[in-house]
PDB file of C-alpha atoms and ligand atoms in Angstrom:
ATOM      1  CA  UNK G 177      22.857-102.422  18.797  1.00  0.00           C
ATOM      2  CA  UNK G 178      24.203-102.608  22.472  1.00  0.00           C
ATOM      3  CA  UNK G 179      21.205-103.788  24.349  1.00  0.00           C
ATOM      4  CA  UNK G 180      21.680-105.050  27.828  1.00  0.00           C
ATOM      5  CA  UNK G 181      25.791-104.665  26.713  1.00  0.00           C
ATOM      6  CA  UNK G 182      27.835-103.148  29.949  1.00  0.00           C
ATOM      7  CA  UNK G 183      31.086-101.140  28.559  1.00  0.00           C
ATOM      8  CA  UNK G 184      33.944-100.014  30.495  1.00  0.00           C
ATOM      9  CA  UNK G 185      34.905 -96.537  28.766  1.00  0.00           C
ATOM     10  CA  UNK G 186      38.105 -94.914  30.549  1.00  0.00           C
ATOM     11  CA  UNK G 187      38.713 -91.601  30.463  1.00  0.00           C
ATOM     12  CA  UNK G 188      34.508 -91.343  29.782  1.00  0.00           C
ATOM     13  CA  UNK G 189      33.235 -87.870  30.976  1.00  0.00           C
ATOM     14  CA  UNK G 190      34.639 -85.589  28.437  1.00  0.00           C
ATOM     15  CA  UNK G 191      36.340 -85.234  24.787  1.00  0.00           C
ATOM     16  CA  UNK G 192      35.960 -88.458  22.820  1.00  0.00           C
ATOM     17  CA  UNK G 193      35.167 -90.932  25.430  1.00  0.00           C
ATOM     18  CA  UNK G 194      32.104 -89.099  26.711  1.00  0.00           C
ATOM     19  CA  UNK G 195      30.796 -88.881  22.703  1.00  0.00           C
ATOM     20  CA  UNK G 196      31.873 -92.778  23.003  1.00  0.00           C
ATOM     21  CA  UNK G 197      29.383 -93.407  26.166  1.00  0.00           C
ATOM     22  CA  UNK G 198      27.065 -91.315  25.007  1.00  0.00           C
ATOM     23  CA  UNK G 199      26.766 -93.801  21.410  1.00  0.00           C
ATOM     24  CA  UNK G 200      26.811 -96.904  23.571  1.00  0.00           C
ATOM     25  CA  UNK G 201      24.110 -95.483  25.889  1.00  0.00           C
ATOM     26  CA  UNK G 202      21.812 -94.532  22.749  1.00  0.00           C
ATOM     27  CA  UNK G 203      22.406 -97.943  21.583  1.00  0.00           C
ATOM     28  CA  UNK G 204      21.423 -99.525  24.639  1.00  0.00           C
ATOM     29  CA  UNK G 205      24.543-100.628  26.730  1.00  0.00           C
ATOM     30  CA  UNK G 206      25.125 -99.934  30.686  1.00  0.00           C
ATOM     31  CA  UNK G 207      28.419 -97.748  30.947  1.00  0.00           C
ATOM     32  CA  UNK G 208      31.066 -97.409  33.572  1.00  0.00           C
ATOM     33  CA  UNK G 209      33.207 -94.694  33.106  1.00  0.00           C
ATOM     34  CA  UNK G 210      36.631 -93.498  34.274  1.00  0.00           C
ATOM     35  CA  UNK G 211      38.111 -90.484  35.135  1.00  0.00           C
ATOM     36  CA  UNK G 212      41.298 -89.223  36.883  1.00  0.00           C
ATOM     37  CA  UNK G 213      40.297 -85.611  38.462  1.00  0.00           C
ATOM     38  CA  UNK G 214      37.664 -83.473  36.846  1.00  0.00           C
ATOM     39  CA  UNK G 215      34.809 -83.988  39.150  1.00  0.00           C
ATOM     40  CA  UNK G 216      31.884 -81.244  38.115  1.00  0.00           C
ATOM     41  CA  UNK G 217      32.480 -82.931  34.393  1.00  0.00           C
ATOM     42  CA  UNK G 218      31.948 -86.524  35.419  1.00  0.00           C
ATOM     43  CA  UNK G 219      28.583 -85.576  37.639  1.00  0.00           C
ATOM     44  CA  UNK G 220      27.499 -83.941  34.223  1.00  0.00           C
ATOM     45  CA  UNK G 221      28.059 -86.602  32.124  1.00  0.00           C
ATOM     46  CA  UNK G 222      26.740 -88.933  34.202  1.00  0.00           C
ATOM     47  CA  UNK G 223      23.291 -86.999  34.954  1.00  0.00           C
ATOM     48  CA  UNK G 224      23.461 -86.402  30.834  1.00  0.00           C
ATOM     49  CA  UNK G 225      23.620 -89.901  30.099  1.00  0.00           C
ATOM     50  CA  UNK G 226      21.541 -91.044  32.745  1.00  0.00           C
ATOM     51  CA  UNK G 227      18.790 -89.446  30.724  1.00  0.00           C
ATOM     52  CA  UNK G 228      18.848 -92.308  28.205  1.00  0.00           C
ATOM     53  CA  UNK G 229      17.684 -94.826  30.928  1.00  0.00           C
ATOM     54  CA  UNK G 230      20.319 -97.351  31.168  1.00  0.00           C
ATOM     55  CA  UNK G 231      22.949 -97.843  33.767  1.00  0.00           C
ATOM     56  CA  UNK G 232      25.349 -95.224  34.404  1.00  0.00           C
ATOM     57  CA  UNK G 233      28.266 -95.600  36.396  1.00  0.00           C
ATOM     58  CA  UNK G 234      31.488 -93.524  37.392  1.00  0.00           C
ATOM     59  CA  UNK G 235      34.199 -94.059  39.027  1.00  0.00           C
ATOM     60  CA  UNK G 236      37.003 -91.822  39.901  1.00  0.00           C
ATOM     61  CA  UNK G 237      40.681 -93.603  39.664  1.00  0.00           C
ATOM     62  CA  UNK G 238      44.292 -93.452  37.749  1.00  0.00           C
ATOM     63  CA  UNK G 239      43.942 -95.542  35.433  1.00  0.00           C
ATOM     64  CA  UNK G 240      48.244 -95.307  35.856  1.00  0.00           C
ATOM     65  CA  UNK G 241      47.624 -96.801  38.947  1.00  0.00           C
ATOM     66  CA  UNK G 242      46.548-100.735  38.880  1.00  0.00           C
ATOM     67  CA  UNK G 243      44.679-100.776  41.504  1.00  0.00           C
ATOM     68  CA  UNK G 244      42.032 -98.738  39.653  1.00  0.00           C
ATOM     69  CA  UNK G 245      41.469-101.407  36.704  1.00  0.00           C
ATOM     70  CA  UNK G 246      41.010-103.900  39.925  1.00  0.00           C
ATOM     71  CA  UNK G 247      38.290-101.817  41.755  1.00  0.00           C
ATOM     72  CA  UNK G 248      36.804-101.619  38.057  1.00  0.00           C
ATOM     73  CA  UNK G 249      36.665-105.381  38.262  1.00  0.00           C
ATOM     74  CA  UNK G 250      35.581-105.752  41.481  1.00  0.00           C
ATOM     75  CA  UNK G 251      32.634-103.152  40.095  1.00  0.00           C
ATOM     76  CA  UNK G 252      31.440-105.343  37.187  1.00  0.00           C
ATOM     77  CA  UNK G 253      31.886-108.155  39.819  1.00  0.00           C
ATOM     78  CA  UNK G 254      29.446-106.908  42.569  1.00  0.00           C
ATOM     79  CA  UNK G 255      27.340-104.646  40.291  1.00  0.00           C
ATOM     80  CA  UNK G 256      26.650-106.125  36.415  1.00  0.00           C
ATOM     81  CA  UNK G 257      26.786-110.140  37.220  1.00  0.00           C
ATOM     82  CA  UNK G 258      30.746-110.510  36.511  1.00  0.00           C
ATOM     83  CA  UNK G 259      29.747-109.345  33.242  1.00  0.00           C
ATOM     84  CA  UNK G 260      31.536-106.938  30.683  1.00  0.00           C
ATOM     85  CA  UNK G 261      31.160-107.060  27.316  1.00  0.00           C
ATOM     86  CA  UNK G 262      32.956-104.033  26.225  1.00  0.00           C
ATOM     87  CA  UNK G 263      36.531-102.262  27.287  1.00  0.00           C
ATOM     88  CA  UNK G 264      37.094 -99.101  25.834  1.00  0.00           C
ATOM     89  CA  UNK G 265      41.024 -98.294  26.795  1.00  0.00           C
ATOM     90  CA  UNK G 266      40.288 -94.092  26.063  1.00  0.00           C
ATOM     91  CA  UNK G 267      42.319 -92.646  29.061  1.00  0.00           C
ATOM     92  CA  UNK G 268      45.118 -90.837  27.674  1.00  0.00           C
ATOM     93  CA  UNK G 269      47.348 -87.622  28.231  1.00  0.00           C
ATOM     94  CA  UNK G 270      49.847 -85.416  26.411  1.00  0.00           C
ATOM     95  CA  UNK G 271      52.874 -83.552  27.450  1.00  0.00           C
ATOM     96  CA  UNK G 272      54.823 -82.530  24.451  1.00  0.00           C
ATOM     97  CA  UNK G 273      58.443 -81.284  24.477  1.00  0.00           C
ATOM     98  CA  UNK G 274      61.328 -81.538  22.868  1.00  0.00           C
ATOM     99  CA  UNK G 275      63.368 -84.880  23.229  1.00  0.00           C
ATOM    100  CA  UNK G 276      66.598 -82.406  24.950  1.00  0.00           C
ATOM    101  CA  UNK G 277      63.821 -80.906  27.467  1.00  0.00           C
ATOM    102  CA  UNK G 278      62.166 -83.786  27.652  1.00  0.00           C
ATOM    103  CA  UNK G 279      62.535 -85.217  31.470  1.00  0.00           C
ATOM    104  CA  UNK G 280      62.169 -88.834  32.660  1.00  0.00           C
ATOM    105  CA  UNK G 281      59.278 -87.933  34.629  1.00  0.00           C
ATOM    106  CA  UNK G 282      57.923 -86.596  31.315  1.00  0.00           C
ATOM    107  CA  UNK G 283      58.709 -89.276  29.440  1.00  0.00           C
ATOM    108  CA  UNK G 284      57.166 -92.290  31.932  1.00  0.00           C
ATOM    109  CA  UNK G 285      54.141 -90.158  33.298  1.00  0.00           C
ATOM    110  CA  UNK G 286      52.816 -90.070  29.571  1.00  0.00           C
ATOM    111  CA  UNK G 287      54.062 -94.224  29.234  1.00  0.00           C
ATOM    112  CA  UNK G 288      52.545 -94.883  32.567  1.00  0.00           C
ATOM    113  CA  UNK G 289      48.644 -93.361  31.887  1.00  0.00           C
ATOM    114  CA  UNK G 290      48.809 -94.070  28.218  1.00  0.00           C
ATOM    115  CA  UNK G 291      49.889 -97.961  28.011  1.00  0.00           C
ATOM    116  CA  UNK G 292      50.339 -99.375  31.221  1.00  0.00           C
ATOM    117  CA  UNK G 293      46.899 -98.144  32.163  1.00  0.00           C
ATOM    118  CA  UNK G 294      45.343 -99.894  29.063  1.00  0.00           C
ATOM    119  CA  UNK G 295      47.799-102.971  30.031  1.00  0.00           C
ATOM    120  CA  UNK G 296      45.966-103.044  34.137  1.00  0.00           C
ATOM    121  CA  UNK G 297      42.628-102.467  32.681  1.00  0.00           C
ATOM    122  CA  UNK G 298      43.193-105.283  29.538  1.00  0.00           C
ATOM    123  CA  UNK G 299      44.256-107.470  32.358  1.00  0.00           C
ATOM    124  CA  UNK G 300      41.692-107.790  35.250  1.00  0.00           C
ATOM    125  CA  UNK G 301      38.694-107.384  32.215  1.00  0.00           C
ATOM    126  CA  UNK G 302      39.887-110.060  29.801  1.00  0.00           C
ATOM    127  CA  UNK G 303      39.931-112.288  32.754  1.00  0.00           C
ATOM    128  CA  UNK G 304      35.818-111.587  33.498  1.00  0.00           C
ATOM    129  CA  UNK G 305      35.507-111.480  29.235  1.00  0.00           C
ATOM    130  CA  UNK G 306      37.338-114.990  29.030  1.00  0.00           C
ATOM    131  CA  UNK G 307      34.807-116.775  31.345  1.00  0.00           C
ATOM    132  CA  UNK G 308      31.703-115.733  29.197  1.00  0.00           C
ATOM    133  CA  UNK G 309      33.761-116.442  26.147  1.00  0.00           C
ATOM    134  CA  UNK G 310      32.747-113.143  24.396  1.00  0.00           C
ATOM    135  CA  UNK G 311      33.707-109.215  24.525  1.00  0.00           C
ATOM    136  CA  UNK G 312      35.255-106.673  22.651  1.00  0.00           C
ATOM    137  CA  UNK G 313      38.563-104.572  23.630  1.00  0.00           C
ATOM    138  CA  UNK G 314      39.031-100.991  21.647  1.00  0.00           C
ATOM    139  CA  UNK G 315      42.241 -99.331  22.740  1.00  0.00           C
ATOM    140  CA  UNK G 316      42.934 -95.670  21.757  1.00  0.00           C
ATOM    141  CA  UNK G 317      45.835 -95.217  19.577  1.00  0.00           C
ATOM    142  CA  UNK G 318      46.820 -92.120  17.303  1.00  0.00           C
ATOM    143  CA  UNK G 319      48.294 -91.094  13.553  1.00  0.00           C
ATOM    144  CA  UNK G 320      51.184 -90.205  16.045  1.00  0.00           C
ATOM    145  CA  UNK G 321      51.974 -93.968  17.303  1.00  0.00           C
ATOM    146  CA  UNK G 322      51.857 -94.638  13.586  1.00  0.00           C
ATOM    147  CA  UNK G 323      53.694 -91.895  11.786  1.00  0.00           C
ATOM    148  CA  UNK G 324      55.962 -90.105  14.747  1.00  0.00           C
ATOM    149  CA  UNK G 325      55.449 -86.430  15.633  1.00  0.00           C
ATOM    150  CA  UNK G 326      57.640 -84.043  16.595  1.00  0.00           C
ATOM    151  CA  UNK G 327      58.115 -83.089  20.580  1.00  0.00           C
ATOM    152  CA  UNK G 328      55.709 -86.261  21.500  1.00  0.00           C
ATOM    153  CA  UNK G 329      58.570 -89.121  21.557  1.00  0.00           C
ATOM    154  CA  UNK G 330      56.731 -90.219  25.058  1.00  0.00           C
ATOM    155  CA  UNK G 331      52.760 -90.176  23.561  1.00  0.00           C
ATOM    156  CA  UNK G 332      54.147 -91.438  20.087  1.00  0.00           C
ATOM    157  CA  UNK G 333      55.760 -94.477  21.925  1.00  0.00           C
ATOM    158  CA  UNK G 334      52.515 -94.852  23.813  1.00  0.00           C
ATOM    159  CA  UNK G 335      50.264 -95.099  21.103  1.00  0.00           C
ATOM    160  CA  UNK G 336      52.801 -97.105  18.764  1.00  0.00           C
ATOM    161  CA  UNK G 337      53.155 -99.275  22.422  1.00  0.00           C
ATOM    162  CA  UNK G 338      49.045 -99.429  22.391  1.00  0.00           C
ATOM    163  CA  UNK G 339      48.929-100.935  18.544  1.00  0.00           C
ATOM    164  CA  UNK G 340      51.844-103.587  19.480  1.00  0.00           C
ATOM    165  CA  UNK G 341      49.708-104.604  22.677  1.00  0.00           C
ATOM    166  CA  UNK G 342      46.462-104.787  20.447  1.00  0.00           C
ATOM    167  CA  UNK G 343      47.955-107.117  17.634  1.00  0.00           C
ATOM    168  CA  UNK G 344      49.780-109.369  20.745  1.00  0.00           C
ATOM    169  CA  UNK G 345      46.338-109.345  22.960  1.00  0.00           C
ATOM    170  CA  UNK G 346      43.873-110.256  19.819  1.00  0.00           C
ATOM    171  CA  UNK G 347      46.025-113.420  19.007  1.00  0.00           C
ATOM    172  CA  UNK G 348      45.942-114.137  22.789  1.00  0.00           C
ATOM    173  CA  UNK G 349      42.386-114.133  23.008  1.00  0.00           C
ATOM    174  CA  UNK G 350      40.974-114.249  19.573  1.00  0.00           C
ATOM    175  CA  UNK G 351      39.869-118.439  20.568  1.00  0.00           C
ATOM    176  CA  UNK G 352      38.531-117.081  23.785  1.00  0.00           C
ATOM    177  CA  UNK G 353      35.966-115.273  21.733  1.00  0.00           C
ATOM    178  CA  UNK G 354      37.405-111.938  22.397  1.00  0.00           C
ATOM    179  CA  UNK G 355      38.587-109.020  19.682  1.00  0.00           C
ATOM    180  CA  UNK G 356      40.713-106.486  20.081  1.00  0.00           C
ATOM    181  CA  UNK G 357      40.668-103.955  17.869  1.00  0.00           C
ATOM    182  CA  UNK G 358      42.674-100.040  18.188  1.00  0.00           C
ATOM    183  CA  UNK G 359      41.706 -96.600  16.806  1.00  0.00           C
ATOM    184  CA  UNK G 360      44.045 -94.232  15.438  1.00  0.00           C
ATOM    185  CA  UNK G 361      41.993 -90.622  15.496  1.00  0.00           C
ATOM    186  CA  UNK G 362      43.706 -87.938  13.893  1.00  0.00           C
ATOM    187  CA  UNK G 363      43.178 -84.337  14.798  1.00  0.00           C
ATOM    188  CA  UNK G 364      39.950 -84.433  16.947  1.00  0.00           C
ATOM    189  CA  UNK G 365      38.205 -81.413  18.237  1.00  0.00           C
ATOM    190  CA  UNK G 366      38.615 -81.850  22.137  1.00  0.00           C
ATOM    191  CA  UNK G 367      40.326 -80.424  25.031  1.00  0.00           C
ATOM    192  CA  UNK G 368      43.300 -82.076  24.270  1.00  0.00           C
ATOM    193  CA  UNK G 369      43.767 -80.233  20.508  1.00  0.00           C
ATOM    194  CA  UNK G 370      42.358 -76.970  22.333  1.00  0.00           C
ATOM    195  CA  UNK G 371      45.774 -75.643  22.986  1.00  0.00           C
ATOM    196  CA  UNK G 372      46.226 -75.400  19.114  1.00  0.00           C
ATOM    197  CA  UNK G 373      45.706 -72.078  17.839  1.00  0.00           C
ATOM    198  CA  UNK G 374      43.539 -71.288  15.370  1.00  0.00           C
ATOM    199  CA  UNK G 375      46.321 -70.929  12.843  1.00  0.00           C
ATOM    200  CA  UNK G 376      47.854 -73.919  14.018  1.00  0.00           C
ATOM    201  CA  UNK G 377      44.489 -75.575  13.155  1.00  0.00           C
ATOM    202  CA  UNK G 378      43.895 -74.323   9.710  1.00  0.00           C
ATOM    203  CA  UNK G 379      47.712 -75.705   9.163  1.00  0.00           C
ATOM    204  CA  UNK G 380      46.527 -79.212  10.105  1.00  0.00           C
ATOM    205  CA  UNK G 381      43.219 -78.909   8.256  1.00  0.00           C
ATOM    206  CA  UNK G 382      45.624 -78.266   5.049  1.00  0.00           C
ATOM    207  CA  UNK G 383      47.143 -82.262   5.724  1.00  0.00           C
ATOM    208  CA  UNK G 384      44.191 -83.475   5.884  1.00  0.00           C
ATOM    209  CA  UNK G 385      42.237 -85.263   2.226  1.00  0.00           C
ATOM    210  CA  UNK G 386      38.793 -83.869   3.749  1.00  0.00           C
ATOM    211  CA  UNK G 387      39.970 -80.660   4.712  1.00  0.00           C
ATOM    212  CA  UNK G 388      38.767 -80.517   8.230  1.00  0.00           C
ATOM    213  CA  UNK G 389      39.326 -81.573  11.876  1.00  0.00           C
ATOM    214  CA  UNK G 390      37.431 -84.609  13.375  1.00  0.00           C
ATOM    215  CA  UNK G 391      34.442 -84.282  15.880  1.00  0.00           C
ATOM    216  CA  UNK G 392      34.566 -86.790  18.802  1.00  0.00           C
ATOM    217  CA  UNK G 393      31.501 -88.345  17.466  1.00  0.00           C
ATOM    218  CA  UNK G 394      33.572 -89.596  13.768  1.00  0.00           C
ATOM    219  CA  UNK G 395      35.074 -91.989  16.870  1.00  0.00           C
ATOM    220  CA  UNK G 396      32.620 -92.830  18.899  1.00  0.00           C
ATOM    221  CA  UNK G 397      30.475 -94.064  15.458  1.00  0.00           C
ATOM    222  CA  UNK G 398      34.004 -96.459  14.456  1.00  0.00           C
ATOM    223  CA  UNK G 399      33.938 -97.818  18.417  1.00  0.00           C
ATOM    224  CA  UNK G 400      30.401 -98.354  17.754  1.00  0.00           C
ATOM    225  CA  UNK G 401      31.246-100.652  14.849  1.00  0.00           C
ATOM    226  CA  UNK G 402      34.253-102.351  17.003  1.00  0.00           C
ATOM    227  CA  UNK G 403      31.749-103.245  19.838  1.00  0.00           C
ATOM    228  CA  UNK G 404      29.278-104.187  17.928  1.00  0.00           C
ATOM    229  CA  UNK G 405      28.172-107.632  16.330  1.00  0.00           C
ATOM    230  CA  UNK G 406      28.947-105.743  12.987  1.00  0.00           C
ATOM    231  CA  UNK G 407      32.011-105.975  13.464  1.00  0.00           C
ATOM    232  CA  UNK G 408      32.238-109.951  14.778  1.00  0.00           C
ATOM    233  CA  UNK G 409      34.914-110.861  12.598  1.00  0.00           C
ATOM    234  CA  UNK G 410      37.239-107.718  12.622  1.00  0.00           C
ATOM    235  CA  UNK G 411      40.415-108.065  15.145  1.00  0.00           C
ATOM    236  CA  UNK G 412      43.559-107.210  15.445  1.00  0.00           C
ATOM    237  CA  UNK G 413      43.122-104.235  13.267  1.00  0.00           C
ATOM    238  CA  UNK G 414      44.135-100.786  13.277  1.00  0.00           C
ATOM    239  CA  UNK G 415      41.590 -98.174  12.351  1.00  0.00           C
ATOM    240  CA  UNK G 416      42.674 -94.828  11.409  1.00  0.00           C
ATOM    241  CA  UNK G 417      39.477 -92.554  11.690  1.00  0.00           C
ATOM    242  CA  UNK G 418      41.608 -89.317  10.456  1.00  0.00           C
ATOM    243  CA  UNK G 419      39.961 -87.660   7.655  1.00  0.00           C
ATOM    244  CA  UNK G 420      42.747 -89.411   5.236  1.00  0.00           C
ATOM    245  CA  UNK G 421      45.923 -87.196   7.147  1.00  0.00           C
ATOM    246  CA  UNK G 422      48.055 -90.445   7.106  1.00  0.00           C
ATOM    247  CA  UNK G 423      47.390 -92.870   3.888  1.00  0.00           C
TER     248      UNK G 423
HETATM  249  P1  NAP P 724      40.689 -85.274  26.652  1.00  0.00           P
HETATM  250  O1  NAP P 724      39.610 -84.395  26.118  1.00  0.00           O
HETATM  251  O2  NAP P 724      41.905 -84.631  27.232  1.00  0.00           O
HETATM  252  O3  NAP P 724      40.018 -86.276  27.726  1.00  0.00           O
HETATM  253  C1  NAP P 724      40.830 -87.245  28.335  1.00  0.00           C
HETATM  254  C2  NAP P 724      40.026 -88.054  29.315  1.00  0.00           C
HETATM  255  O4  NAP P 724      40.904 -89.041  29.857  1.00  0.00           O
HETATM  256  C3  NAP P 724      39.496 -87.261  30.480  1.00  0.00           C
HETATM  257  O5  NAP P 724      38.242 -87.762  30.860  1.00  0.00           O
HETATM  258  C4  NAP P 724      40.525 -87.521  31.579  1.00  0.00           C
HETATM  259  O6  NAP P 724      40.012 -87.441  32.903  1.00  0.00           O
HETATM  260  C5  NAP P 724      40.892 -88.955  31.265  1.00  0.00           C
HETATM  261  N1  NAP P 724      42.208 -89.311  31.781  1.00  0.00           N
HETATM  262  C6  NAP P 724      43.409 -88.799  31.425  1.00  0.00           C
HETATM  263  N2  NAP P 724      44.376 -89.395  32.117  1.00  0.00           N
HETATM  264  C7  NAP P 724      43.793 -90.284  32.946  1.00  0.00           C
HETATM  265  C8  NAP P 724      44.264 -91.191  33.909  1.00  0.00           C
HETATM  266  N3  NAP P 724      45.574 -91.302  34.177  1.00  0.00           N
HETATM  267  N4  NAP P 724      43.366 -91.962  34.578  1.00  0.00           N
HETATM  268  C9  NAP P 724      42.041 -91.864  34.315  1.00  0.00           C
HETATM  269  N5  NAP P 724      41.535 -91.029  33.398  1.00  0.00           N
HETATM  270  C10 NAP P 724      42.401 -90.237  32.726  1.00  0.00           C
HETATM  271  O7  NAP P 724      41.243 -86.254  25.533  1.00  0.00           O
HETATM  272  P2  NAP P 724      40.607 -86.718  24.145  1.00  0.00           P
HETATM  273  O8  NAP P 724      41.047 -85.766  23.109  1.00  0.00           O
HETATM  274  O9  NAP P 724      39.178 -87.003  24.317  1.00  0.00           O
HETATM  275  O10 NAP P 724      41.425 -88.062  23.901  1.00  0.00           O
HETATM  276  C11 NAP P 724      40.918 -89.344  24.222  1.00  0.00           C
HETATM  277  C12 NAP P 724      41.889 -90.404  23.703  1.00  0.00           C
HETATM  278  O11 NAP P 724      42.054 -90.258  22.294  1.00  0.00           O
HETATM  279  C13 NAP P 724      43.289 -90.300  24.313  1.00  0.00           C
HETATM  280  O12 NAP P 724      43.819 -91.600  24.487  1.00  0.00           O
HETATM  281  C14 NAP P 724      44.073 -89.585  23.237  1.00  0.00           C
HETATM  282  O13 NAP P 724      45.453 -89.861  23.315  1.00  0.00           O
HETATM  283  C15 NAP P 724      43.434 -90.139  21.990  1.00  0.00           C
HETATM  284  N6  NAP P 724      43.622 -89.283  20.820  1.00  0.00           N
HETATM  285  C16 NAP P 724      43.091 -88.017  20.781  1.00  0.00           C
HETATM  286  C17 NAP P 724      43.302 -87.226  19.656  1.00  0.00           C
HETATM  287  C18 NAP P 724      42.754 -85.831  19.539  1.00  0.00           C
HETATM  288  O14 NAP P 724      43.056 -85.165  18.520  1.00  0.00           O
HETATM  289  N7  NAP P 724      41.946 -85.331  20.473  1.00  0.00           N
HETATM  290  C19 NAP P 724      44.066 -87.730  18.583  1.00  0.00           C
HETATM  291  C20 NAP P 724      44.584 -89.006  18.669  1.00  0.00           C
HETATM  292  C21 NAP P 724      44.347 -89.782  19.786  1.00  0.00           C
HETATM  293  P3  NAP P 724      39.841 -86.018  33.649  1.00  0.00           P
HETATM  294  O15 NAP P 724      38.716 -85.310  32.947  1.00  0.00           O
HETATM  295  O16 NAP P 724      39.502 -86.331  35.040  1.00  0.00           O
HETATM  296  O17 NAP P 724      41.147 -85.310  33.486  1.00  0.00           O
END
């Protein structure tokens, strides 16, 4: 479905971003992947997905910082004929507290990796995208950008930050041939839920219409769909991948 595709995944060597490259590379594409600081998981992934025979690239950067979405470019530039077809924005972080313990370092750290990061990297790709006239941006929102959550005013704003973003950037660029398109996952087995207890877990199970927490493959199958040619007339839209939690 993604032959000869090259996708940008950030955040790409573990959790739901690494089930995301893995999809793409079954299906074909050439990934380069992100990563902030966990090197023994990104040589794993990479020698994992290299396995599949296409290209397999990582790169180790803040995505918080902008000069990592340039070197990205400057990749794509050198390496894949100023060519990406795919951006998956998937970098993201938590630190929940309450709004009274909540610092300002807590507050923008979570604003800065979340949404400014998927701002840099929207920025220097759409630019390479709008010269072949075609690609497909998928930014990583969450049931908590939509409905709120208690002790995560910083990721809620982040996420509700990453769906105003999408809906702005697909009317930008929707005659340039580019969609945008955002998931909102709901409670996803990864690293990131792993702090839950197990009690905490059944709790959220009990909110949830099919009764169970999401794998990070229920969202690498919707990005499929987003950066696919089955989707070629789907943008601007928010899909909640969630199990039915929020509806
Ligand atoms: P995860 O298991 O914690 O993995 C996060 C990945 O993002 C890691 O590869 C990490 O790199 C990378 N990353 C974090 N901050 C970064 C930065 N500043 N620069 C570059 N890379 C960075 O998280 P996940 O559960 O797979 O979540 C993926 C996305 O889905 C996030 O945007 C998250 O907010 C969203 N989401 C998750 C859930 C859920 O229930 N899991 C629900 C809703 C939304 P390192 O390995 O180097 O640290």
């Amino acid at each position: 479905m993604l032959k000869d595709k090259t996708a940008v995944i950030t955040g790409g060597v573990r959790g739901i971003g690494k089930a995301i490259a893995r999809v793409f590379c079954e299906n074909g594409a050439n990934v380069v992947l992100c990563y902030r600081s966990n090197d023994a998981e990104a040589e794993k992934t990479a020698d994992e997905l290299k396995e599949m025979g296409t290209e397999v690239r990582v790169l180790k950067g803040d995505v918080a910082d902008p000069e990592t979405a340039k070197k990205i470019a400057e990749l794509i530039k050198t390496d894949f004929d100023k060519k990406v077809d795919i951006l998956v924005n998937n970098a993201g972080i938590t630190n929940d507290k309450l709004m009274m313990r909540m610092s300002d370092e807590d507050f923008t750290k979570v604003i800065n990796a979340n949404l400014n990061g998927a701002f840099y990297m929207m920025k220097e790709l759409s630019a390479l995208m709008v010269k072949k006239r075609s690609g497909s941006i998928i930014n990583m929102a969450s049931v908590s950008g939509l409905k709120g959550n208690p002790a995560q005013v910083n990721y809620s704003a982040s996420k509700a930050g990453i769906v105003g973003m999408t809906l702005s950037a697909a009317k930008e660029l929707g005659r340039r041939g580019i969609r945008v398109n955002a998931i909102a996952p709901g409670f996803i087995e990864t690293d990131m839920t792993a702090v839950l207890t197990d009690e905490q877990k059944d709790n959220a199970a009990k909110n949830i219409t099919l009764g169970r927490l999401g794998q990070p493959e229920d969202i690498a199958n919707a990005a499929l769909f987003l950066a696919s040619g089955m989707s070629s007339y789907v943008t601007g839209q928010v899909i909640s991948v969630d199990g039915g939690l929020i509806m």
